Coordinates of C-alpha atoms and ligand atoms in Angstrom, one line a residue:
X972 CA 43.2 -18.5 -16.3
X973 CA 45.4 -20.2 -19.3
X974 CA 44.6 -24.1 -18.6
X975 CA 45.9 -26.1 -21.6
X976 CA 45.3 -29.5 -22.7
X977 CA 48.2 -30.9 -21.0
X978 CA 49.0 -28.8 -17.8
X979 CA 49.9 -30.3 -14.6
X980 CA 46.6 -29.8 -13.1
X981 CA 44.6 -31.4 -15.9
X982 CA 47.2 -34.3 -16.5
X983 CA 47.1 -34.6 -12.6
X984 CA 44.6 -37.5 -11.9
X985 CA 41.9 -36.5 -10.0
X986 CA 39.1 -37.2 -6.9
X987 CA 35.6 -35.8 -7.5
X988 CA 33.2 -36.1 -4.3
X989 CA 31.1 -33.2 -4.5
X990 CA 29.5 -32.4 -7.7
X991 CA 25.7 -31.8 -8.1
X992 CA 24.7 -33.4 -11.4
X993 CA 22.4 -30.2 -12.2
X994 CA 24.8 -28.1 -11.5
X995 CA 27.5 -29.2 -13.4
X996 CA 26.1 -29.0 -16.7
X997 CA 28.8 -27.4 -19.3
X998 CA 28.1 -23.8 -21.3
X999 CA 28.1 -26.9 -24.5
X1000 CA 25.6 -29.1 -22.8
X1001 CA 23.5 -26.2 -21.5
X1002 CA 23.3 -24.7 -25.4
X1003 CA 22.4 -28.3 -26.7
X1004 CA 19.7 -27.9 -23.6
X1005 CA 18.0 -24.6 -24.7
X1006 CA 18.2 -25.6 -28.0
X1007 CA 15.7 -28.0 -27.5
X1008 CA 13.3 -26.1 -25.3
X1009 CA 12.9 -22.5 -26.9
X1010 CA 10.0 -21.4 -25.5
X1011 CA 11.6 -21.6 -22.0
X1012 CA 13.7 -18.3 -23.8
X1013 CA 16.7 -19.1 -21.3
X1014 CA 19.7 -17.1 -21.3
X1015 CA 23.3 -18.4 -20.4
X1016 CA 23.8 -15.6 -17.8
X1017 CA 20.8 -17.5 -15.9
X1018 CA 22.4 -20.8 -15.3
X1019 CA 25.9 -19.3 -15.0
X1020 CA 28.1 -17.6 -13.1
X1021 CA 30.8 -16.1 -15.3
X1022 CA 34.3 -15.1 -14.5
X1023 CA 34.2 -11.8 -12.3
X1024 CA 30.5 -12.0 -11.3
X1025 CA 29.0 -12.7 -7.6
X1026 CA 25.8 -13.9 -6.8
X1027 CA 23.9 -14.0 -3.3
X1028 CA 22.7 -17.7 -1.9
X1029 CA 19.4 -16.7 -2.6
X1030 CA 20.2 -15.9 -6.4
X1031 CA 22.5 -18.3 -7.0
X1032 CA 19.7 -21.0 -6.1
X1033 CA 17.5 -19.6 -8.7
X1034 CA 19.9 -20.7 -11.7
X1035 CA 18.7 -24.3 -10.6
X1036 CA 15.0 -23.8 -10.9
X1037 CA 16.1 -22.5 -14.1
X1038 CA 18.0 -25.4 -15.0
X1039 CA 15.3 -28.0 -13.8
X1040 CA 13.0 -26.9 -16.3
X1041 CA 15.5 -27.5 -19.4
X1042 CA 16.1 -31.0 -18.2
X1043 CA 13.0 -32.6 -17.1
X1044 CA 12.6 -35.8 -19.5
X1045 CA 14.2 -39.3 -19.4
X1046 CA 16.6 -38.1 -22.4
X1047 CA 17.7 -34.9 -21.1
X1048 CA 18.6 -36.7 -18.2
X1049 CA 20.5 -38.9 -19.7
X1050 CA 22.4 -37.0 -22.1
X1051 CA 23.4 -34.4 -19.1
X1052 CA 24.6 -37.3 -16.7
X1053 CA 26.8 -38.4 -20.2
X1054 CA 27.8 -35.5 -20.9
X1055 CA 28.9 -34.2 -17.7
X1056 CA 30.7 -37.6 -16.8
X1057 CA 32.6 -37.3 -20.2
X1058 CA 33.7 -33.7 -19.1
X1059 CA 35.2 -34.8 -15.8
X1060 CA 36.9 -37.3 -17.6
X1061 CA 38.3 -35.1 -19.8
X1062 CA 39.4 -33.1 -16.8
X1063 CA 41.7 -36.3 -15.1
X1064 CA 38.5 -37.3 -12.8
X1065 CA 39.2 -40.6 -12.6
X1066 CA 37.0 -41.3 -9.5
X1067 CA 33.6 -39.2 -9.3
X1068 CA 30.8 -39.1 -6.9
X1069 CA 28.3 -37.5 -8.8
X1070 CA 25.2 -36.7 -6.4
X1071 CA 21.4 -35.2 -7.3
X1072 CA 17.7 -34.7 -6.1
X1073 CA 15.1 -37.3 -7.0
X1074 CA 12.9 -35.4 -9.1
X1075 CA 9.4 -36.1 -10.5
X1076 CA 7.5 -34.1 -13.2
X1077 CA 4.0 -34.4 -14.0
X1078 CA 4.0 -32.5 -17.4
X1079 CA 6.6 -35.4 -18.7
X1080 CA 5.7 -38.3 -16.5
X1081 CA 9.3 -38.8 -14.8
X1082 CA 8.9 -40.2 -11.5
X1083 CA 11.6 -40.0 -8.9
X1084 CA 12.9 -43.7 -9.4
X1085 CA 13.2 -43.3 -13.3
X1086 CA 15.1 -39.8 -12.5
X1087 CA 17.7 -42.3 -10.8
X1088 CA 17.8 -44.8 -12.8
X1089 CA 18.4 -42.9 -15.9
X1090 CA 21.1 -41.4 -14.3
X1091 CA 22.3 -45.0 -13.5
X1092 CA 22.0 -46.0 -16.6
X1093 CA 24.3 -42.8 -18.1
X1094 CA 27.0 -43.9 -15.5
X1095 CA 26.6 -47.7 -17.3
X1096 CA 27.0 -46.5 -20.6
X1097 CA 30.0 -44.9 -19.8
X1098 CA 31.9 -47.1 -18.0
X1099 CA 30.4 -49.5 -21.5
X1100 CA 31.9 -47.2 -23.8
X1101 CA 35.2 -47.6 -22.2
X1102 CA 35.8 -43.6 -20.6
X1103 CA 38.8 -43.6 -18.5
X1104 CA 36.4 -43.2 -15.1
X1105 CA 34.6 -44.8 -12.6
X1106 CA 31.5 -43.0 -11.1
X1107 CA 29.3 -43.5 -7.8
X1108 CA 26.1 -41.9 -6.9
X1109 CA 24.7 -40.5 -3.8
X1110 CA 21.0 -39.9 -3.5
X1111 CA 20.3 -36.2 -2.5
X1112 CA 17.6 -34.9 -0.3
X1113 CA 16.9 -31.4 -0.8
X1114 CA 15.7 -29.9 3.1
X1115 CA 13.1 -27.7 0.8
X1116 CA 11.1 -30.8 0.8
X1117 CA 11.2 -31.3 4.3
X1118 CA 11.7 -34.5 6.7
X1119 CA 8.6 -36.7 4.7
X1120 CA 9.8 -36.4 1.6
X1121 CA 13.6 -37.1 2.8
X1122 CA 12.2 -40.3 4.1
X1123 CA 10.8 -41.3 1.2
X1124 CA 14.0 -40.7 -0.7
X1125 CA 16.4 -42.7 1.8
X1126 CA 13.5 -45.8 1.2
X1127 CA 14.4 -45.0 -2.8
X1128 CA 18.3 -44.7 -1.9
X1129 CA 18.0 -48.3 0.1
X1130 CA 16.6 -49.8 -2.9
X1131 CA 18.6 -48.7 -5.4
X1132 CA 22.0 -49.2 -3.6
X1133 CA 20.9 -52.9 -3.7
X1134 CA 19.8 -53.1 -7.4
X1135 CA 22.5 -51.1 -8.5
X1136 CA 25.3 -53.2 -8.3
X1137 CA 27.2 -50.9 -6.3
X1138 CA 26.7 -47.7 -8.2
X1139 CA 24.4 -45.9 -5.2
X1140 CA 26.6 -45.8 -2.5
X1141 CA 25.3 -42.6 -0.3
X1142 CA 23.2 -40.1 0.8
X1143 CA 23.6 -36.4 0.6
X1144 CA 22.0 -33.5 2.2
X1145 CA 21.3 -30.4 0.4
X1146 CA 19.0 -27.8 -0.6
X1147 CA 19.1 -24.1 0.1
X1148 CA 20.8 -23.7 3.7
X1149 CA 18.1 -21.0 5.3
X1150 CA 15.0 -23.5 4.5
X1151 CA 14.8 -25.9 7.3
X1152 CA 16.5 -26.9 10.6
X1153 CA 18.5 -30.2 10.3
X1154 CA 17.1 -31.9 13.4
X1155 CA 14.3 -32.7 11.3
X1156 CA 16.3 -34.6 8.8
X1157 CA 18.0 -36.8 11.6
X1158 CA 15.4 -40.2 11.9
X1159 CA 15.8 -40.0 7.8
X1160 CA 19.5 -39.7 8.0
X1161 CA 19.9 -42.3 10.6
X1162 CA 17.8 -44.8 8.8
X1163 CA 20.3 -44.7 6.0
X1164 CA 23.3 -44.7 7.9
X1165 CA 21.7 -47.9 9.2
X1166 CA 21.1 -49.5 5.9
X1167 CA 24.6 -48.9 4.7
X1168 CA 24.6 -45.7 3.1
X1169 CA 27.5 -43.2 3.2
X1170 CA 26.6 -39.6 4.6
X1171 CA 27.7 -36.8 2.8
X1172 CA 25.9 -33.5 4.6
X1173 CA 26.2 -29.9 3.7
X1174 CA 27.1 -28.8 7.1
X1175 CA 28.0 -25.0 8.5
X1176 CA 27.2 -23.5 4.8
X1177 CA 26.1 -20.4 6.0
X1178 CA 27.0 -18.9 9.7
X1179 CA 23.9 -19.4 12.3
X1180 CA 24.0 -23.2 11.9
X1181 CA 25.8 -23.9 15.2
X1182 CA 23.5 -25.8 17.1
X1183 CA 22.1 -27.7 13.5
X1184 CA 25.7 -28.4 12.9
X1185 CA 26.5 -29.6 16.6
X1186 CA 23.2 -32.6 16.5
X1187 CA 24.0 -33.5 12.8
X1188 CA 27.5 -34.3 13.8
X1189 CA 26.2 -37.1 16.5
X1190 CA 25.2 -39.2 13.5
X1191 CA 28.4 -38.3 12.4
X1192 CA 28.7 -37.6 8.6
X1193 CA 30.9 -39.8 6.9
X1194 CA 32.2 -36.2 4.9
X1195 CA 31.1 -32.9 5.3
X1196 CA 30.4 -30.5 2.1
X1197 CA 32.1 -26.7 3.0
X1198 CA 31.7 -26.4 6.8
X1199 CA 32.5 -23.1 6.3
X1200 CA 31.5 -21.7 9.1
X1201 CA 32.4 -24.7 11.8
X1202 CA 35.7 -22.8 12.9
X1203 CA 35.7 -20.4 15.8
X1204 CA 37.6 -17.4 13.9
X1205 CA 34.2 -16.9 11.6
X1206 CA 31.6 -17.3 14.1
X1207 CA 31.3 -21.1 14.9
X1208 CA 33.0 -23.0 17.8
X1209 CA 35.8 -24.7 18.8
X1210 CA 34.0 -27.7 20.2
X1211 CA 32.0 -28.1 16.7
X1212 CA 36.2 -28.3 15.2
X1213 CA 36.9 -30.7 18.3
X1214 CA 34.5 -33.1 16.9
X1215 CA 35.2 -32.9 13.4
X1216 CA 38.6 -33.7 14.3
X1217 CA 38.1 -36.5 16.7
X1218 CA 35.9 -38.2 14.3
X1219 CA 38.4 -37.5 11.5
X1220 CA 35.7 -36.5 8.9
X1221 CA 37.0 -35.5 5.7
X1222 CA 35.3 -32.3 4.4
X1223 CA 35.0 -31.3 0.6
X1224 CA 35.7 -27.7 0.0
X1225 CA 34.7 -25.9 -3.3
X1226 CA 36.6 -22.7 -3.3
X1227 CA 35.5 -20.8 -6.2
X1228 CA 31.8 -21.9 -5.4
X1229 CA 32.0 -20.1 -2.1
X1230 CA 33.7 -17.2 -3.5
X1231 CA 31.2 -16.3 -5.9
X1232 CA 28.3 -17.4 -4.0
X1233 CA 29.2 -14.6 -1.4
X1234 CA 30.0 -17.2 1.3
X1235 CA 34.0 -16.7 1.6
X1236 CA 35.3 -12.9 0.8
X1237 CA 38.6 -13.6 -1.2
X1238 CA 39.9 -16.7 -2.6
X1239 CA 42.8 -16.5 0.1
X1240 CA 40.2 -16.1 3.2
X1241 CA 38.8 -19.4 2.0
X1242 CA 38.8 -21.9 5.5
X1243 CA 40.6 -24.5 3.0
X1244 CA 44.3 -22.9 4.7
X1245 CA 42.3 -23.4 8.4
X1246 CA 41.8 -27.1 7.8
X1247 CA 44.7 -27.7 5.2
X1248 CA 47.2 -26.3 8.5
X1249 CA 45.6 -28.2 11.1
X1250 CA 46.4 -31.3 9.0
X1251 CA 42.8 -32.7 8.3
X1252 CA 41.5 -34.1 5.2
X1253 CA 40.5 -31.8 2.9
X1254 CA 39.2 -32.8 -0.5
X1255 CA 38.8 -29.7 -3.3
X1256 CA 35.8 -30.1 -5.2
X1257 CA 33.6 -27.9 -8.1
X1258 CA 30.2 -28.1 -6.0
X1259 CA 28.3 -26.8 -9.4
X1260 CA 31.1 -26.8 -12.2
X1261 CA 28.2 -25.2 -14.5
X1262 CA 27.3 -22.1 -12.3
X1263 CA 30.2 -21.2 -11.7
X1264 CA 32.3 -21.4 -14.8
X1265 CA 35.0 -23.7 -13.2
X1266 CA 36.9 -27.6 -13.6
X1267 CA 38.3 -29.2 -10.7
X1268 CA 41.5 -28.6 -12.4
X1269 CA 41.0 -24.8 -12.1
X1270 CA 40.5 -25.8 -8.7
X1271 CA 43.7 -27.4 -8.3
X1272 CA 45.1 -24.5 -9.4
X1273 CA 43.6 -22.4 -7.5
X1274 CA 44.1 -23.8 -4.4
X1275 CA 48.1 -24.1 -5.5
X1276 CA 48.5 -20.6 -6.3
X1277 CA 46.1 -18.6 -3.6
X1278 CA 48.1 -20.6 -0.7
X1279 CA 51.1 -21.5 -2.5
X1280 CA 51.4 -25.2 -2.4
X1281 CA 53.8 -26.9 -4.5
X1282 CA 52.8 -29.6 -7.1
X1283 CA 53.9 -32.1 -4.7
X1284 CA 51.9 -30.8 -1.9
X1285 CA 49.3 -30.8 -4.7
X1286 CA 49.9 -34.5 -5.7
X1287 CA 49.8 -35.9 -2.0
X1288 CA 46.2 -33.5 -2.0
X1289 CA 44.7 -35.3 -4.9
X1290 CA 46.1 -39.1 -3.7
X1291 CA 44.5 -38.2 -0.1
X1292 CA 41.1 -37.7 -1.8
X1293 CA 40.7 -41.6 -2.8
X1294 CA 40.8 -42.5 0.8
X1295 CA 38.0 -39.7 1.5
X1296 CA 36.1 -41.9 -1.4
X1297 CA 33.0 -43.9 -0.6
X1298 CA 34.9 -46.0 -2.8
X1299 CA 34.7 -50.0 -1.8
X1300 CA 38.4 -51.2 -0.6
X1301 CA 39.7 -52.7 -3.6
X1302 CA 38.7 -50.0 -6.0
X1303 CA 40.4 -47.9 -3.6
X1304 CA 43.3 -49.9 -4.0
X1305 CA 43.4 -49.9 -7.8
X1306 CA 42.4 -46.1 -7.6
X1307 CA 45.6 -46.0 -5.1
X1308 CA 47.6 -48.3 -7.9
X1309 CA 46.3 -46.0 -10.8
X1310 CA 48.3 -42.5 -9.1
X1311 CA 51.2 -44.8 -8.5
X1312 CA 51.4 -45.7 -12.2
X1313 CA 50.3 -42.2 -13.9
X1314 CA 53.1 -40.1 -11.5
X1315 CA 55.9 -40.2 -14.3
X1316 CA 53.6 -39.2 -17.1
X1317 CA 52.5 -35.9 -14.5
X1318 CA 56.0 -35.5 -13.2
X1319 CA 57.3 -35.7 -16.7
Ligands
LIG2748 C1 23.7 -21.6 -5.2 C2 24.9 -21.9 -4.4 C3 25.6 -20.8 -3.9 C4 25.2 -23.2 -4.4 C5 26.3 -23.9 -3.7 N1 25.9 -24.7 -2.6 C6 24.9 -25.6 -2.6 N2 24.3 -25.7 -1.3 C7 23.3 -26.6 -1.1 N3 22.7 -27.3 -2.1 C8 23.2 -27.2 -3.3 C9 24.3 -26.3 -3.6 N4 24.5 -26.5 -5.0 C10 23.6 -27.3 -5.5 N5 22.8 -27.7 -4.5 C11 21.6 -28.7 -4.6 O1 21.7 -29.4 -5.8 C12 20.6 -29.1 -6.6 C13 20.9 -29.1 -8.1 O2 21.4 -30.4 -8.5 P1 20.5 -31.6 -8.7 O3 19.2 -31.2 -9.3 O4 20.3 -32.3 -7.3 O5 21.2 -32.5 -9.6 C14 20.0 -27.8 -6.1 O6 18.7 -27.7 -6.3 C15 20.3 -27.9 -4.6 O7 19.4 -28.7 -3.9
LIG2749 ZN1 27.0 -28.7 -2.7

């Protein structure tokens, strides 16, 4: 897809909510990476998805065990969280929600705090250095690790949203759909919610998740990440839709993520037209703009030509994101300011 420098969709300012850090690490960055760390002898085509190419769930989730062993020190952390922050902003992100797992390595001697406070401190620089963005984090538990370990992590998200000046704002859940059942999660998830933390769950990613999806939405989730499978037509239900809809909860859909991780057929079967019609928020986002070869621009443009939206239907999509935002009020009111201001230079 042709996307030059100054299209619509990348001169379009932008909302990012859902983008794992480790998964959105640029065919650039990822080079740099493997560079360093030879002996791992990592090929691109195991971190990425290219153009064309499909991969199950299951082998789709092995690109980030790859990927965890090429960034596993303080400074690969850091540059990674840089570089991908820079890349969004090249993109028009001007607001981004960057999310990711606590990780610990014995071989290097990262523990899980130091994992998120690097990445902290990459967001700080940034913003230092003057890029055209402002970024929030969400702590991510990964169900693999099961409900102790998710525990711990909320006690680590508590702390951190308090000594980070504002930066950690939320708590995602993740991890491989099939691993787990959600009602163990729940006391960990309602202990944040408690403290303050946003919820953003992964909700409905895979069909058979009714009855997980039905509990995890009497928290309820501040935003749900792809609910695919929450709609009647594709095997869910319509009470599960009821509730999203009387709780208004925004979801963040990722359309070429679901595509090419075998989750949604075609591009134009993707449940973004479902929700989009019914009128609720829907927020496009890149999930993993690494594995699968994509920009939230591309995105945009995806999502305009597959169901035909025009750029002011476009427009009025990305403006609707900052109110889907974990965003305090008055950055959501400068965000709000910011679209107001940049419309002529887009519109030119
Ligand atoms: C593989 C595939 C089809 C992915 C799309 N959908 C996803 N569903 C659930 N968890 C995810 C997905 N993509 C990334 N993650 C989570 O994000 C992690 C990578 O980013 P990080 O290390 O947390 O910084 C993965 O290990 C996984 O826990
Ligand atoms: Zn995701």
């Amino acid at each position: 897809m042709e996307k030059p420098a100054d299209s619509f969709y990348r001169q379009l300012p932008k909302v990012e909510l859902h983008a794992h850090l480790n998964g959105s690490i640029s065919v650039a960055t990822m080079e740099n990476l493997i560079s360093r760390k030879p002996h791992l002898n990592v090929q691109h085509s195991m971190t990425a998805i290219h153009k064309g190419q499909h991969r199950t769930l299951g082998q789709a989730f092995q690109a980030f065990k790859v990927i965890h062993q090429l960034v596993d020190t303080e400074e690969d952390i850091l540059m990674v969280a840089k570089a991908v922050i820079g890349e969004f902003a090249a993109d028009g992100v001007k607001y981004l929600e960057l999310r990711s797992t606590p990780r610990e390595e014995t071989k290097t001697g990262l523990t899980k705090r130091m994992y998120v406070e690097t990445v902290i401190e990459g967001i700080r620089q940034c913003k230092q250095e003057g890029l055209d963005i402002e970024v929030r984090f969400l702590v991510a538990v990964d169900r693999r690790n099961g409900p102790q370990v998710a525990m711990e992590t909320v006690k680590l998200a508590e702390d951190l949203m308090v000594s980070s000046d504002g930066v950690v704002v939320g708590l995602d859940l993740s991890g491989d759909p099939k691993v787990g059942h959600g009602k163990d999660f729940v006391p960990a998830l309602q202990k944040a919610k408690n403290c303050g933390l946003k919820l953003a769950l992964h909700l409905s990613e895979i069909p058979s998740q009714k009855e997980e999806s039905e509990l995890l939405l009497t928290l309820p989730p501040d935003r749900i990440g792809h609910g695919t499978f929450l709609h009647p037509e594709v095997g869910g239900s319509q009470s599960l839709v009821d509730k999203v809809r009387e709780k208004n909860i925004p979801l963040e859909l990722c359309l070429t993520s679901n595509v090419k991780g075998l989750s949604v057929p075609s591009y134009d079967k993707h449940h973004f037209l479902y929700w989009y019609q019914l009128g609720h928020p829907c927020v496009l986002c890149t999930d993993d703009k690494g594995v699968f070869s994509t920009e939230l621009s591309q995105e945009y443009q995806l999502a305009a030509s597959t169901f035909g939206l025009s750029q002011e239907a476009v427009w009025t999509l990305s403006q609707q994101a900052i109110s889907c935002s974990f965003a305090p009020g008055p950055l959501k009111e400068a965000l709000s300011q910011r679209w107001v201001s940049l419309r002529p230079q887009v519109f030119r």
